[in-house]
XYZ file of C-alpha atoms in Angstrom:
765
model
C 124.584 327.247 -18.072
C 127.058 324.950 -19.874
C 127.975 322.976 -16.692
C 124.345 321.985 -16.142
C 124.189 320.381 -19.550
C 127.394 318.420 -18.945
C 125.939 316.361 -16.119
C 122.768 315.279 -17.873
C 124.108 312.208 -19.783
C 125.242 310.601 -16.520
C 122.367 308.063 -16.350
C 123.974 306.464 -19.392
C 126.733 305.071 -17.184
C 124.715 301.975 -16.293
C 124.068 301.157 -19.935
C 127.728 301.667 -20.789
C 128.515 298.386 -19.072
C 127.210 296.743 -22.234
C 130.551 297.391 -23.920
C 132.119 294.646 -21.823
C 130.398 292.026 -23.990
C 130.410 291.816 -27.782
C 127.842 289.404 -29.187
C 127.997 287.781 -32.615
C 124.450 288.825 -33.404
C 122.404 291.852 -32.397
C 119.371 291.110 -30.217
C 116.064 290.316 -31.893
C 113.795 293.236 -31.056
C 110.876 291.985 -33.167
C 108.651 291.534 -30.105
C 109.616 294.890 -28.680
C 108.302 297.649 -30.950
C 109.875 301.038 -30.544
C 107.979 303.056 -27.972
C 108.608 306.174 -25.990
C 108.950 305.451 -22.293
C 109.155 309.215 -21.896
C 107.004 311.130 -24.339
C 108.843 313.576 -26.632
C 108.872 317.186 -25.533
C 107.024 319.438 -27.925
C 109.513 322.259 -27.305
C 112.571 320.087 -28.031
C 114.094 319.896 -31.469
C 116.662 317.116 -31.635
C 119.182 316.726 -34.427
C 118.136 314.515 -37.378
C 118.822 310.809 -36.820
C 122.395 309.866 -37.690
C 123.596 313.499 -37.597
C 126.153 314.372 -34.924
C 126.025 317.934 -33.634
C 129.033 319.437 -31.864
C 127.662 321.575 -29.020
C 131.053 322.802 -27.794
C 130.971 326.176 -29.528
C 127.218 326.671 -29.362
C 125.694 329.438 -27.270
C 122.975 328.792 -24.687
C 119.631 330.548 -25.187
C 117.277 330.914 -22.179
C 113.616 331.857 -22.454
C 110.732 332.075 -19.963
C 107.315 333.596 -19.428
C 108.601 335.970 -16.736
C 111.864 337.339 -15.398
C 111.979 338.588 -11.814
C 114.469 339.002 -8.993
C 117.487 341.252 -9.221
C 120.387 341.543 -11.622
C 122.541 339.564 -9.186
C 119.819 336.977 -8.548
C 117.619 336.622 -11.667
C 114.660 334.224 -11.570
C 113.191 332.771 -14.769
C 109.630 331.533 -14.308
C 106.961 329.799 -16.401
C 107.890 327.461 -19.267
C 111.605 328.138 -18.904
C 113.567 326.634 -21.795
C 117.269 326.427 -22.531
C 118.658 325.416 -25.920
C 122.223 324.716 -26.911
C 122.825 323.039 -30.260
C 120.734 319.868 -30.319
C 120.262 319.929 -26.517
C 117.085 321.113 -24.829
C 116.257 321.633 -21.160
C 113.004 322.861 -19.714
C 111.831 323.704 -16.166
C 109.111 325.593 -14.337
C 111.642 327.879 -12.637
C 115.380 328.524 -12.700
C 117.030 330.753 -10.063
C 120.584 332.129 -10.309
C 122.896 333.437 -7.612
C 125.609 335.140 -9.630
C 127.732 336.044 -6.614
C 127.810 332.466 -5.298
C 127.797 331.126 -8.869
C 124.927 328.824 -7.970
C 121.707 327.850 -9.725
C 118.534 325.951 -8.834
C 116.096 324.416 -11.362
C 112.723 323.279 -10.053
C 109.519 321.757 -11.371
C 109.059 319.487 -14.413
C 112.700 319.423 -15.427
C 112.911 318.044 -18.939
C 116.011 317.290 -21.001
C 116.558 315.889 -24.491
C 119.761 315.578 -26.487
C 122.920 313.504 -26.938
C 120.885 310.311 -27.346
C 119.024 310.836 -24.051
C 115.590 311.992 -22.887
C 115.131 312.701 -19.158
C 112.700 314.101 -16.611
C 113.602 315.102 -13.036
C 112.128 316.857 -10.026
C 114.975 319.239 -9.151
C 118.509 320.196 -10.164
C 121.007 322.417 -8.390
C 124.679 323.164 -8.539
C 127.653 325.483 -8.399
C 129.205 326.494 -11.692
C 132.381 327.730 -10.050
C 133.208 324.446 -8.339
C 131.533 322.412 -11.105
C 129.364 320.489 -8.662
C 125.826 319.573 -9.647
C 122.997 317.423 -8.252
C 119.855 316.094 -9.973
C 117.055 314.556 -7.885
C 114.433 311.926 -8.758
C 115.154 311.414 -12.427
C 113.863 309.017 -15.089
C 115.623 308.589 -18.440
C 115.295 306.929 -21.808
C 118.113 306.200 -24.258
C 117.303 307.358 -27.768
C 120.298 306.045 -29.723
C 119.644 302.491 -28.482
C 117.124 300.747 -26.269
C 117.309 301.312 -22.534
C 115.574 303.201 -19.784
C 115.724 303.609 -16.027
C 116.044 306.096 -13.248
C 118.011 307.252 -10.214
C 117.245 308.797 -6.850
C 120.005 311.325 -7.377
C 122.990 312.101 -9.564
C 125.958 314.090 -8.268
C 128.743 315.468 -10.442
C 131.979 317.051 -9.242
C 134.233 317.829 -12.173
C 135.073 314.561 -13.927
C 133.711 312.489 -11.033
C 130.093 311.512 -10.593
C 127.908 309.400 -8.327
C 124.502 307.828 -8.939
C 122.420 306.580 -6.055
C 119.485 304.210 -6.374
C 120.067 303.743 -10.106
C 118.231 301.285 -12.400
C 118.595 300.163 -16.025
C 116.629 297.865 -18.339
C 115.712 297.461 -21.990
C 112.184 296.381 -20.986
C 109.296 298.818 -20.925
C 108.263 299.938 -17.406
C 104.940 298.078 -17.546
C 106.690 294.744 -18.325
C 109.920 294.794 -16.313
C 111.144 291.295 -17.134
C 114.673 292.142 -16.072
C 116.297 295.115 -14.391
C 119.744 296.036 -13.154
C 119.773 297.971 -9.869
C 122.680 299.512 -7.997
C 122.783 301.164 -4.596
C 125.588 303.462 -5.727
C 127.658 303.944 -8.874
C 130.791 306.107 -8.847
C 131.953 307.345 -12.247
C 135.241 308.767 -13.456
C 134.541 310.205 -16.893
C 138.201 311.081 -17.499
C 139.286 307.474 -16.999
C 136.087 306.144 -18.525
C 135.506 303.735 -15.637
C 132.813 303.244 -13.026
C 132.449 301.248 -9.817
C 129.057 299.848 -8.827
C 128.271 298.949 -5.239
C 125.384 296.770 -4.133
C 124.353 295.830 -7.683
C 121.511 293.353 -8.196
C 120.253 291.760 -11.396
C 116.567 290.877 -11.185
C 114.634 288.678 -13.603
C 111.032 289.544 -12.964
C 110.903 290.229 -9.255
C 113.484 287.586 -8.399
C 117.083 288.661 -7.717
C 119.319 286.213 -9.618
C 122.708 287.864 -9.213
C 124.170 290.064 -6.508
C 127.504 291.834 -6.866
C 128.638 293.838 -3.847
C 131.326 295.533 -5.958
C 132.297 295.493 -9.620
C 134.025 297.800 -12.064
C 132.914 298.433 -15.648
C 133.717 300.860 -18.514
C 131.558 303.884 -19.322
C 132.691 304.529 -22.883
C 133.973 302.734 -25.979
C 137.576 302.507 -24.821
C 138.941 298.969 -24.653
C 139.867 297.793 -21.165
C 141.189 294.800 -19.336
C 138.542 292.693 -17.628
C 136.401 289.564 -17.587
C 134.193 288.686 -20.544
C 130.988 286.723 -20.216
C 131.630 283.031 -19.464
C 130.369 280.056 -21.465
C 128.780 277.096 -19.662
C 127.621 273.793 -21.175
C 127.373 270.104 -20.440
C 127.911 267.066 -22.651
C 128.457 263.340 -22.239
C 131.864 263.653 -23.883
C 133.382 266.608 -21.995
C 131.204 266.677 -18.898
C 130.589 270.051 -17.284
C 132.293 272.594 -19.555
C 133.106 276.090 -18.251
C 135.065 278.807 -20.073
C 136.019 282.150 -18.568
C 137.587 284.564 -21.095
C 139.882 287.231 -19.630
C 140.541 290.237 -21.851
C 143.842 292.167 -21.581
C 144.029 295.530 -23.323
C 147.775 295.758 -23.908
C 147.892 298.689 -26.337
C 145.612 300.558 -28.758
C 146.714 298.294 -31.610
C 147.098 294.900 -29.928
C 145.368 292.873 -27.238
C 145.323 289.457 -25.611
C 142.445 287.225 -24.521
C 143.103 284.359 -22.122
C 140.661 281.438 -22.269
C 140.937 279.075 -19.303
C 138.509 276.170 -19.700
C 137.432 273.411 -17.319
C 136.063 270.109 -18.671
C 135.309 267.710 -15.835
C 135.768 264.616 -18.038
C 139.057 265.836 -19.506
C 140.777 268.372 -17.297
C 141.867 271.990 -17.569
C 142.696 273.622 -20.889
C 144.540 276.916 -21.216
C 143.965 279.036 -24.296
C 145.075 282.438 -25.506
C 144.473 284.693 -28.492
C 146.779 287.601 -29.392
C 145.647 290.139 -31.995
C 147.524 293.023 -33.522
C 146.834 295.796 -35.989
C 149.574 297.636 -37.889
C 149.698 299.984 -40.828
C 148.242 298.042 -43.765
C 147.815 294.742 -41.976
C 146.656 292.701 -39.020
C 147.088 289.260 -37.521
C 145.860 286.777 -34.941
C 147.958 284.255 -33.039
C 146.074 281.781 -30.892
C 146.751 278.516 -29.166
C 145.525 276.027 -26.599
C 147.288 273.645 -24.233
C 145.801 270.891 -22.114
C 148.263 269.061 -19.884
C 147.414 265.366 -19.580
C 143.991 264.989 -21.168
C 142.231 262.421 -18.971
C 140.543 260.772 -21.976
C 143.686 260.466 -24.123
C 146.316 260.432 -21.361
C 148.579 262.878 -23.145
C 149.156 266.599 -23.575
C 146.980 268.283 -26.232
C 147.658 271.574 -27.975
C 146.936 273.717 -31.019
C 148.644 276.739 -32.575
C 147.091 278.906 -35.285
C 148.384 282.088 -36.916
C 146.415 284.109 -39.478
C 147.615 287.440 -40.833
C 147.965 289.681 -43.862
C 150.174 292.641 -44.631
C 149.850 295.007 -47.585
C 153.302 295.500 -49.085
C 152.477 297.750 -52.063
C 149.241 298.733 -53.805
C 149.497 295.478 -55.790
C 151.221 293.041 -53.424
C 150.134 291.488 -50.151
C 151.672 288.926 -47.796
C 149.317 286.403 -46.192
C 149.719 283.571 -43.706
C 147.408 280.832 -42.474
C 149.459 278.486 -40.303
C 147.985 275.606 -38.295
C 149.565 272.992 -36.050
C 147.957 270.350 -33.829
C 149.565 268.065 -31.288
C 147.913 264.860 -32.525
C 145.659 263.469 -35.232
C 142.616 263.303 -32.920
C 142.611 266.975 -31.929
C 139.950 268.265 -34.331
C 137.723 265.271 -33.638
C 137.931 265.682 -29.854
C 137.591 269.445 -29.574
C 135.038 270.171 -32.293
C 131.347 269.958 -31.417
C 130.136 269.590 -35.009
C 130.528 267.230 -37.950
C 133.080 269.654 -39.396
C 135.678 268.274 -37.007
C 135.144 264.767 -38.382
C 135.501 265.921 -41.986
C 138.961 267.419 -41.443
C 141.584 264.839 -42.362
C 144.478 267.282 -42.298
C 145.656 270.580 -40.874
C 146.593 272.844 -43.758
C 149.132 275.678 -43.537
C 149.990 278.220 -46.215
C 152.139 281.328 -46.415
C 152.974 283.516 -49.361
C 153.191 286.812 -51.168
C 150.368 287.498 -53.618
C 150.010 290.127 -56.309
C 147.166 291.315 -58.487
C 146.941 294.011 -61.123
C 145.271 294.888 -64.410
C 145.292 291.657 -66.393
C 147.662 289.712 -64.130
C 148.008 287.905 -60.842
C 151.029 286.160 -59.357
C 152.370 284.698 -56.155
C 155.204 282.962 -54.352
C 153.808 280.584 -51.751
C 154.487 277.538 -49.620
C 152.010 275.091 -48.070
C 152.162 272.065 -45.814
C 149.754 269.332 -44.677
C 149.614 267.674 -41.256
C 147.645 264.517 -40.539
C 144.402 265.107 -38.589
C 142.727 261.705 -39.019
C 144.030 258.893 -36.807
C 142.477 256.268 -39.113
C 144.885 257.272 -41.901
C 148.667 257.234 -42.243
C 151.108 259.847 -43.493
C 150.898 258.248 -46.925
C 147.356 259.602 -47.320
C 148.494 263.223 -47.027
C 148.758 265.417 -50.126
C 152.199 266.556 -51.236
C 153.378 269.817 -49.710
C 154.501 272.570 -52.071
C 157.702 274.102 -50.744
C 157.798 276.509 -52.523
C 155.421 277.355 -55.378
C 155.571 280.294 -57.782
C 152.890 281.124 -60.327
C 151.805 283.888 -62.684
C 148.731 284.383 -64.865
C 148.781 287.144 -67.468
C 146.443 288.180 -70.229
C 146.429 291.146 -72.574
C 144.532 292.353 -75.604
C 146.760 291.947 -78.664
C 146.312 293.263 -82.184
C 142.725 293.847 -83.202
C 140.287 291.546 -81.414
C 142.903 289.009 -80.387
C 143.463 288.325 -76.680
C 146.470 286.394 -75.462
C 147.968 285.259 -72.202
C 149.980 282.692 -70.319
C 149.637 280.675 -67.145
C 152.908 279.515 -65.597
C 153.804 277.602 -62.449
C 157.016 276.291 -60.894
C 156.760 274.157 -57.771
C 158.879 271.902 -55.567
C 156.950 269.014 -53.948
C 157.821 267.338 -50.647
C 156.281 264.515 -48.644
C 156.913 262.811 -45.314
C 156.587 259.289 -46.767
C 157.544 259.569 -50.450
C 160.262 260.947 -52.666
C 159.052 263.888 -54.710
C 160.475 266.343 -57.218
C 159.999 269.627 -59.035
C 157.602 270.593 -61.807
C 157.242 273.440 -64.255
C 153.979 274.020 -66.118
C 153.508 276.554 -68.953
C 150.279 277.263 -70.806
C 150.342 280.120 -73.343
C 147.066 280.771 -75.157
C 145.416 283.037 -77.708
C 141.722 283.697 -78.240
C 139.438 285.599 -80.607
C 136.340 286.504 -78.557
C 133.446 287.601 -80.760
C 130.080 288.586 -79.369
C 126.892 290.425 -80.098
C 123.730 291.298 -78.225
C 122.349 287.767 -78.554
C 125.363 285.554 -79.258
C 129.013 284.867 -78.477
C 131.790 282.864 -80.136
C 135.140 282.280 -78.414
C 137.668 280.135 -80.290
C 140.824 279.525 -78.211
C 144.139 277.852 -78.975
C 146.576 276.910 -76.212
C 149.708 274.844 -75.759
C 150.516 273.163 -72.460
C 154.055 272.101 -71.607
C 154.848 270.313 -68.349
C 158.281 269.022 -67.269
C 159.673 267.377 -64.106
C 162.890 266.842 -62.231
C 162.240 263.797 -60.040
C 163.980 262.350 -57.027
C 165.198 258.768 -57.621
C 162.342 257.213 -55.637
C 159.704 259.207 -57.504
C 160.485 257.778 -60.954
C 157.945 255.506 -62.538
C 159.241 251.963 -63.244
C 161.354 252.216 -66.378
C 160.634 255.940 -66.594
C 162.863 258.966 -66.851
C 163.921 261.255 -64.019
C 162.887 264.218 -66.177
C 159.678 263.319 -68.024
C 157.830 266.021 -69.968
C 154.660 266.521 -71.931
C 153.488 268.955 -74.598
C 149.933 269.176 -75.909
C 147.923 271.578 -77.986
C 144.474 272.495 -76.704
C 141.838 273.789 -79.098
C 138.368 274.834 -77.974
C 135.375 276.711 -79.335
C 132.735 278.057 -76.952
C 129.552 279.384 -78.557
C 126.137 280.373 -77.313
C 122.913 282.181 -78.130
C 120.543 284.233 -75.983
C 116.815 284.298 -76.726
C 114.425 286.216 -74.521
C 110.827 287.325 -74.593
C 108.320 289.078 -72.375
C 105.574 286.840 -71.082
C 102.720 286.991 -68.602
C 101.956 284.297 -66.042
C 98.910 284.717 -63.780
C 98.838 288.426 -64.501
C 102.513 289.039 -63.668
C 105.155 290.142 -66.142
C 108.199 287.904 -66.656
C 111.279 287.802 -68.846
C 111.815 284.301 -70.208
C 115.183 283.273 -71.637
C 116.453 280.271 -73.576
C 120.241 279.971 -73.748
C 121.677 277.145 -75.874
C 125.435 276.602 -75.676
C 128.015 274.477 -77.499
C 131.548 273.728 -76.337
C 133.939 271.834 -78.590
C 137.272 270.579 -77.226
C 140.151 268.878 -79.042
C 143.307 267.790 -77.168
C 145.608 265.233 -78.878
C 146.756 262.247 -76.824
C 150.154 262.396 -75.108
C 151.603 259.479 -73.162
C 151.815 260.473 -69.486
C 152.335 257.096 -67.819
C 155.869 258.030 -66.730
C 154.657 261.200 -64.995
C 154.013 261.263 -61.218
C 150.803 262.215 -59.432
C 151.636 265.041 -57.026
C 148.554 267.290 -56.771
C 146.160 265.965 -59.387
C 142.760 264.342 -58.859
C 139.756 263.771 -61.123
C 137.227 266.569 -60.770
C 133.732 265.711 -59.628
C 131.503 265.555 -62.681
C 129.134 268.506 -62.591
C 127.663 271.304 -64.680
C 130.894 273.303 -64.609
C 132.940 270.404 -65.959
C 130.915 270.428 -69.175
C 132.869 273.540 -70.233
C 136.393 272.829 -68.914
C 139.413 271.936 -71.027
C 140.677 269.374 -68.488
C 138.822 266.945 -66.239
C 141.701 266.931 -63.723
C 142.860 269.384 -61.085
C 146.577 270.193 -61.018
C 149.055 269.838 -63.872
C 150.148 266.201 -63.563
C 147.569 265.100 -66.115
C 146.120 266.824 -69.153
C 143.261 264.732 -70.496
C 143.140 264.038 -74.212
C 139.776 264.922 -75.684
C 137.714 264.993 -78.834
C 134.311 265.978 -77.554
C 131.335 268.279 -77.906
C 129.146 269.592 -75.105
C 125.521 270.399 -75.859
C 123.707 272.349 -73.171
C 120.707 274.587 -72.759
C 119.460 276.790 -69.931
C 116.238 278.667 -69.381
C 115.155 281.235 -66.813
C 111.994 283.046 -65.759
C 112.741 286.451 -64.221
C 110.020 288.537 -62.599
C 110.032 291.988 -64.150
C 108.812 293.840 -61.064
C 111.824 293.051 -58.876
C 114.269 291.001 -60.987
C 113.806 287.864 -58.893
C 114.485 284.586 -60.680
C 111.387 282.436 -60.167
C 112.489 279.469 -62.272
C 115.690 278.211 -63.840
C 116.671 274.930 -65.448
C 119.800 273.632 -67.148
C 120.457 270.432 -69.069
C 123.697 269.298 -70.652
C 125.718 266.337 -71.876
C 129.130 265.649 -73.394
C 129.476 263.612 -76.585
C 132.857 261.834 -76.650
C 133.918 261.168 -80.267
C 136.971 259.189 -79.140
C 137.914 257.177 -76.101
C 140.034 259.180 -73.649
C 143.251 257.258 -73.014
C 144.765 259.465 -70.293
C 143.835 258.327 -66.798
C 145.124 258.029 -63.264
C 145.838 254.682 -61.581
C 142.596 252.787 -60.835
C 140.533 255.342 -62.757
C 138.132 253.944 -65.373
C 138.640 254.938 -68.996
C 136.303 257.576 -70.391
C 134.780 255.617 -73.246
C 133.495 256.818 -76.577
C 129.855 257.800 -76.477
C 127.760 259.975 -74.262
C 128.422 261.204 -70.743
C 125.847 261.295 -68.006
C 123.113 263.884 -68.395
C 123.568 266.793 -65.991
C 120.399 268.571 -64.929
C 119.845 271.403 -62.435
C 116.591 273.184 -61.658
C 115.356 275.779 -59.173
C 111.770 276.862 -58.707
C 110.200 279.455 -56.407
C 106.415 278.982 -56.757
C 105.860 281.719 -54.168
C 108.038 284.155 -52.263
C 108.030 281.670 -49.368
C 108.790 278.457 -51.264
C 112.150 277.602 -52.845
C 112.689 274.177 -54.438
C 115.872 272.950 -56.082
C 117.086 269.703 -57.622
C 120.204 268.301 -59.266
C 120.345 265.039 -61.166
C 122.853 263.021 -63.152
C 121.713 260.065 -65.238
C 124.133 257.750 -67.039
C 122.356 256.421 -70.161
C 125.125 253.922 -70.876
C 124.563 251.963 -67.659
C 121.019 253.215 -67.103
C 121.781 254.334 -63.551
C 121.625 257.403 -61.366
C 125.036 258.829 -60.494
C 123.835 261.787 -58.415
C 120.538 263.051 -57.082
C 119.850 266.001 -54.837
C 116.534 267.553 -53.827
C 116.201 270.523 -51.499
C 113.237 272.611 -50.437
C 112.757 275.526 -48.081
C 109.560 277.116 -46.847
C 109.617 280.414 -44.964
C 106.954 280.296 -42.269
C 105.340 283.467 -40.926
C 107.026 285.174 -37.976
C 110.558 284.263 -39.114
C 109.936 280.506 -39.093
C 111.579 278.195 -41.612
C 111.319 274.565 -42.717
C 114.082 272.816 -44.690
C 114.167 269.368 -46.214
C 116.978 267.872 -48.258
C 118.006 264.588 -49.853
C 121.471 263.856 -51.222
C 122.649 260.772 -53.117
C 125.931 259.982 -54.807
C 126.388 256.485 -56.142
C 128.489 254.200 -53.909
C 129.422 257.118 -51.657
C 126.542 258.619 -49.679
C 122.799 258.827 -49.280
C 121.527 261.286 -46.697
C 118.295 262.924 -45.588
C 118.242 266.205 -43.699
C 115.225 267.899 -42.114
C 115.411 271.057 -40.004
C 112.926 273.647 -38.855
C 112.165 276.670 -36.727
C 108.438 276.663 -35.978
C 106.846 279.615 -34.139
C 104.069 278.262 -31.918
C 103.134 281.775 -30.853
C 104.642 285.233 -30.872
C 106.894 284.226 -27.977
C 107.256 280.444 -28.156
C 108.941 278.436 -30.902
C 110.403 274.979 -31.337
C 113.541 274.080 -33.276
C 114.821 270.778 -34.528
C 117.003 268.890 -36.947
C 117.174 265.267 -38.070
C 120.212 264.380 -40.168
C 120.362 260.705 -41.208
C 122.682 258.616 -43.355
C 120.661 256.082 -45.379
C 123.913 254.684 -46.730
C 125.143 253.771 -43.221
C 121.731 253.381 -41.553
C 122.891 255.791 -38.872
C 121.811 259.099 -37.377
C 124.413 261.814 -37.853
C 122.756 264.527 -35.777
C 119.484 264.994 -33.924
C 118.576 268.312 -32.363
C 115.444 269.439 -30.554
C 114.865 272.592 -28.613
C 112.460 275.110 -27.226
C 112.921 278.856 -27.153
C 110.974 281.641 -25.545
C 111.401 285.153 -26.842
C 109.927 288.238 -25.253
C 110.413 291.947 -25.618
C 113.701 292.007 -23.742
C 114.469 288.424 -22.618
C 115.122 285.254 -24.601
C 115.603 281.736 -23.230
C 116.769 278.772 -25.320
C 117.031 275.119 -24.270
C 118.427 272.708 -26.868
C 119.190 268.994 -26.633
C 121.579 267.502 -29.158
C 122.778 264.006 -30.085
C 125.491 263.833 -32.702
C 128.357 261.766 -34.104
C 131.516 262.880 -32.332
C 134.221 260.568 -33.665
C 135.169 258.594 -36.748
C 133.966 255.338 -35.223
C 130.461 256.794 -35.382
C 129.930 256.996 -31.619
C 127.183 259.362 -30.528
C 127.467 262.053 -27.888
C 124.735 263.906 -26.017
C 124.729 267.576 -25.125
C 122.294 269.873 -23.371
C 122.646 273.571 -24.130
C 120.923 276.331 -22.172
C 121.151 280.073 -22.727
C 119.376 283.057 -21.245
C 119.750 286.359 -23.071
C 118.949 289.673 -21.428
C 118.611 291.773 -24.540
C 120.815 294.807 -24.510
C 122.882 293.487 -21.590
C 124.345 290.120 -22.534
C 123.743 286.385 -22.293
C 124.730 283.548 -19.993
C 125.217 279.917 -20.951
C 126.331 278.281 -24.164
C 126.024 280.089 -27.476
C 122.946 278.233 -28.715
C 122.265 280.725 -31.514
C 125.546 279.838 -33.177
C 124.772 276.112 -33.038
C 121.252 276.660 -34.365
C 122.451 278.868 -37.219
C 124.894 276.162 -38.261
C 122.260 273.411 -38.201
C 119.162 275.226 -39.494
C 119.561 277.171 -42.717
C 117.465 280.292 -42.356
C 117.392 280.310 -38.529
C 118.602 283.858 -39.034
C 116.898 285.157 -42.168
C 119.980 287.210 -43.078
C 121.902 283.940 -43.543
C 119.815 283.236 -46.647
C 121.296 286.253 -48.390
C 124.551 287.135 -46.646
C 127.644 285.270 -45.482
C 127.874 285.935 -41.735
C 131.115 287.162 -40.328
C 133.133 284.578 -38.442
C 133.866 285.978 -35.050
C 134.750 284.341 -31.799
C 131.823 284.161 -29.407
C 132.244 286.406 -26.426
C 135.316 288.156 -27.777
C 135.544 291.943 -27.722
C 135.213 293.741 -31.009
C 138.563 293.760 -32.851
C 140.636 296.867 -33.375
C 139.717 298.899 -36.436
C 140.670 296.578 -39.260
C 142.658 297.454 -42.339
C 141.542 296.388 -45.792
C 142.409 292.759 -46.419
C 141.900 292.765 -50.176
C 144.104 293.994 -52.930
C 142.898 296.678 -55.311
C-alpha cells in the first residue's frame, strides 16, 4: 500500500506557494489560538514534535474487524487501519484486486502523518501504473497553520492534479481570507505547480483573480516575482517596487529591483549574493537615469563580504560609493539618512587568537552632505596595520603591546604617516571582594609628514614619548535584603582610578584621526580623553566613583542601579586640540546614571551631568517605558546636551481592543522649535488578517523641510502581505513595537527578499 501513502501530502501544494515570499517577521498569531480544524484520530500515533521519521524502509501493517473476499480480491472491513512509520490511514473498507493491481478505499477515510491530517470520502488507484484519486477531502497542516480542501486529487507518478482546491490559515467558521483554484497541476520532481483560475477572497469578496500562475511546491529556490512594495509620499509621489528573483545557481542568486517614483522617474536596482566555502558576499547597486528632482543621474554601489582564510584570519570588505552628496538624504525615508555626512568604505584582513588580534586594513571617506565641503571629511587610512598582544609574564605580571602604523591621505590636505607604540605591564591583584590593578605603560608616537602637513615652524618628523601610570582599585560589598516581602541582593561598589601622565609638547603634531571623547561614565576610567593617537593628554587626576545595584533573587533581574562619579584634576591639563578649552585644575562635572524598574512593566532611566564649577547642566536624559497589556507599549524620552540639542520623544502602541490598536510618535526638537517626526496610525489584527494604515510627517532634508507619507499594508497571515512594509517603519520608530526588540537585536534583512543561501560563520574563533 506504499503508493497510496505517497499521494496523501498533495493538498500541501497550495500552501507551498508561501515559499515565494520571505517576510522579515513571522506573523503574529496571538489572536489565533491553536485549534484542531480536524479532530485528532484516536487510532493515530504521530511522531513526537520536532522528530523526523523516515518511512522509506518501514513496513505497512493493515488491520480490520473482518477479512472477506478471495485471496486474489481480499476485502478488509470495519475499522480498517494502516500504519507505516509515523503515518496512519483509516477507512471503513478497503478492497484489493491483486490481478489488476487496483485498490478502493471507502467510508470515513482518515490520514495523519508528515505534518498533515486529512479526511476524505473515497480513494482509489492502480499501484502498477502509480495512478491514484482521492475524492472530497479536507485537510489541516500540522507543522504550520493552514487548512482547506479539494474536490479531488489525482496522482500519476510524479505528476498530480487538484481540482476545486482551497487554502487558508483562518478557521472554517471565520474565513476572513481564502485562496481558491479551479485546478492545480503539480510536478513533484521539478517542485513546481501551475494554478488555473485562482481567486483570492477576503471575506466573501474576490480581490484578486489570476487565470494562470506558476509557484514552487518545495523549499528549492526558483526564479520568479517577489511581492511588490507600494507606497505614496509627497516627496517621491506614487512609489512602486517589483522585485524579480533569479536563481542562478545553488550558491549565488540575483534580485532585480525596478522601481517607479512618479515624482522622480524610474530607478533600476540589483542585488547579487554568493556563498563560497568559508565566506559570502553581497554586491548591490541602483541607477536612476535623469532624476526629475535633481536633473542628473543617481546611483549607488555597495559591496559587503567576508572570507575565512585560516582558523585565525579573515578578510572583510564593506565598500560604499554614491553618485552625489545628496543621495542618502533623497533616498532614505528616515532621519538616519540626514545623519550620514559621509559614505565610509573599509577593506582588510583581520586576525584574532589567544591573547592577540591584528589587522591590515584600508578605509576611505566620501562626502554625503551637500552642506559641507571635502575639507570636512576625515582622513582616509591607506593603509593601516595594527597589532595588540598581551601575555602573562613571570608570576602575576601581565604584559603587552599595542602597535599601529598608518598612512593618511586626504582629498584637500597634505597628510603623512604615523607609527604608534604602547608597551605596558600590569600587576592585577584581586580577591572575592576587591581588586587592585596597577599598570605602567609608555607611549611613543612618530610622524613622517608631507611638506604641507607640517605645523608652522615645526618638523617634518615630530615625535612624542610619554609614560602612563595608572592604578585601578575597587571594592564589592553585598548583602541580602527584603523589600515588600521579596528577596534582593544589594551591592555597593566603590572604585578609585588614579592616572598620572607627564606633559609632552605636542603642538607640532598634526590632527589626523583624533577628536575629544564625549564626557561620560566610561571616560572616568580611561587613560586618554582623546580618540586616535595624535594626542595623549597629560594628567594628574583621581576618579572617585560608586555604584549600587538591587538584584531580585528569584530571577536575577536588576530592579535598581545607580552610579555616581567625578574626576579630581590635581593639575591643569595643558595638552589640547585647536579651539578646545583647557581642562583646568579642580573638579570635573558629576556623572550620574540611574535605572529603576518599580514593576515588571515599568522601566525608568536617567543620566545627568552637572558642572559644579559653572553651576550648569551639561547633559540630561530621562527615559521611561511602560509595557501595556496585550503587547502595548508607551515610551517617553527627553534628551539635552548643552548648546547642541534638546529633544522630546513620545511613542506608543495602544491596544483599544483585542483586534484594534493605535500607534503614534511625536519627536520634537526644543532646541530648533521644530518637529522632527510625527506618526499616527491605526491597525486591525485578527486571527489571520492584519491591516495597518499609518500617516507620517518627517524631516526629509538638511534644510528641515517636511515630507508627508501615507503607508498602507494588508497582511494575509501565512500567505504574504501587500503594500509598504509598515511593520519595519513602526519597529524603527516605536521601541518595543515588537517585544523581542527589547531583548534582542533584530536581524537586518531586506524586505521582500528570499531567504539567503545557507550562511557560513562570519566570526573568527
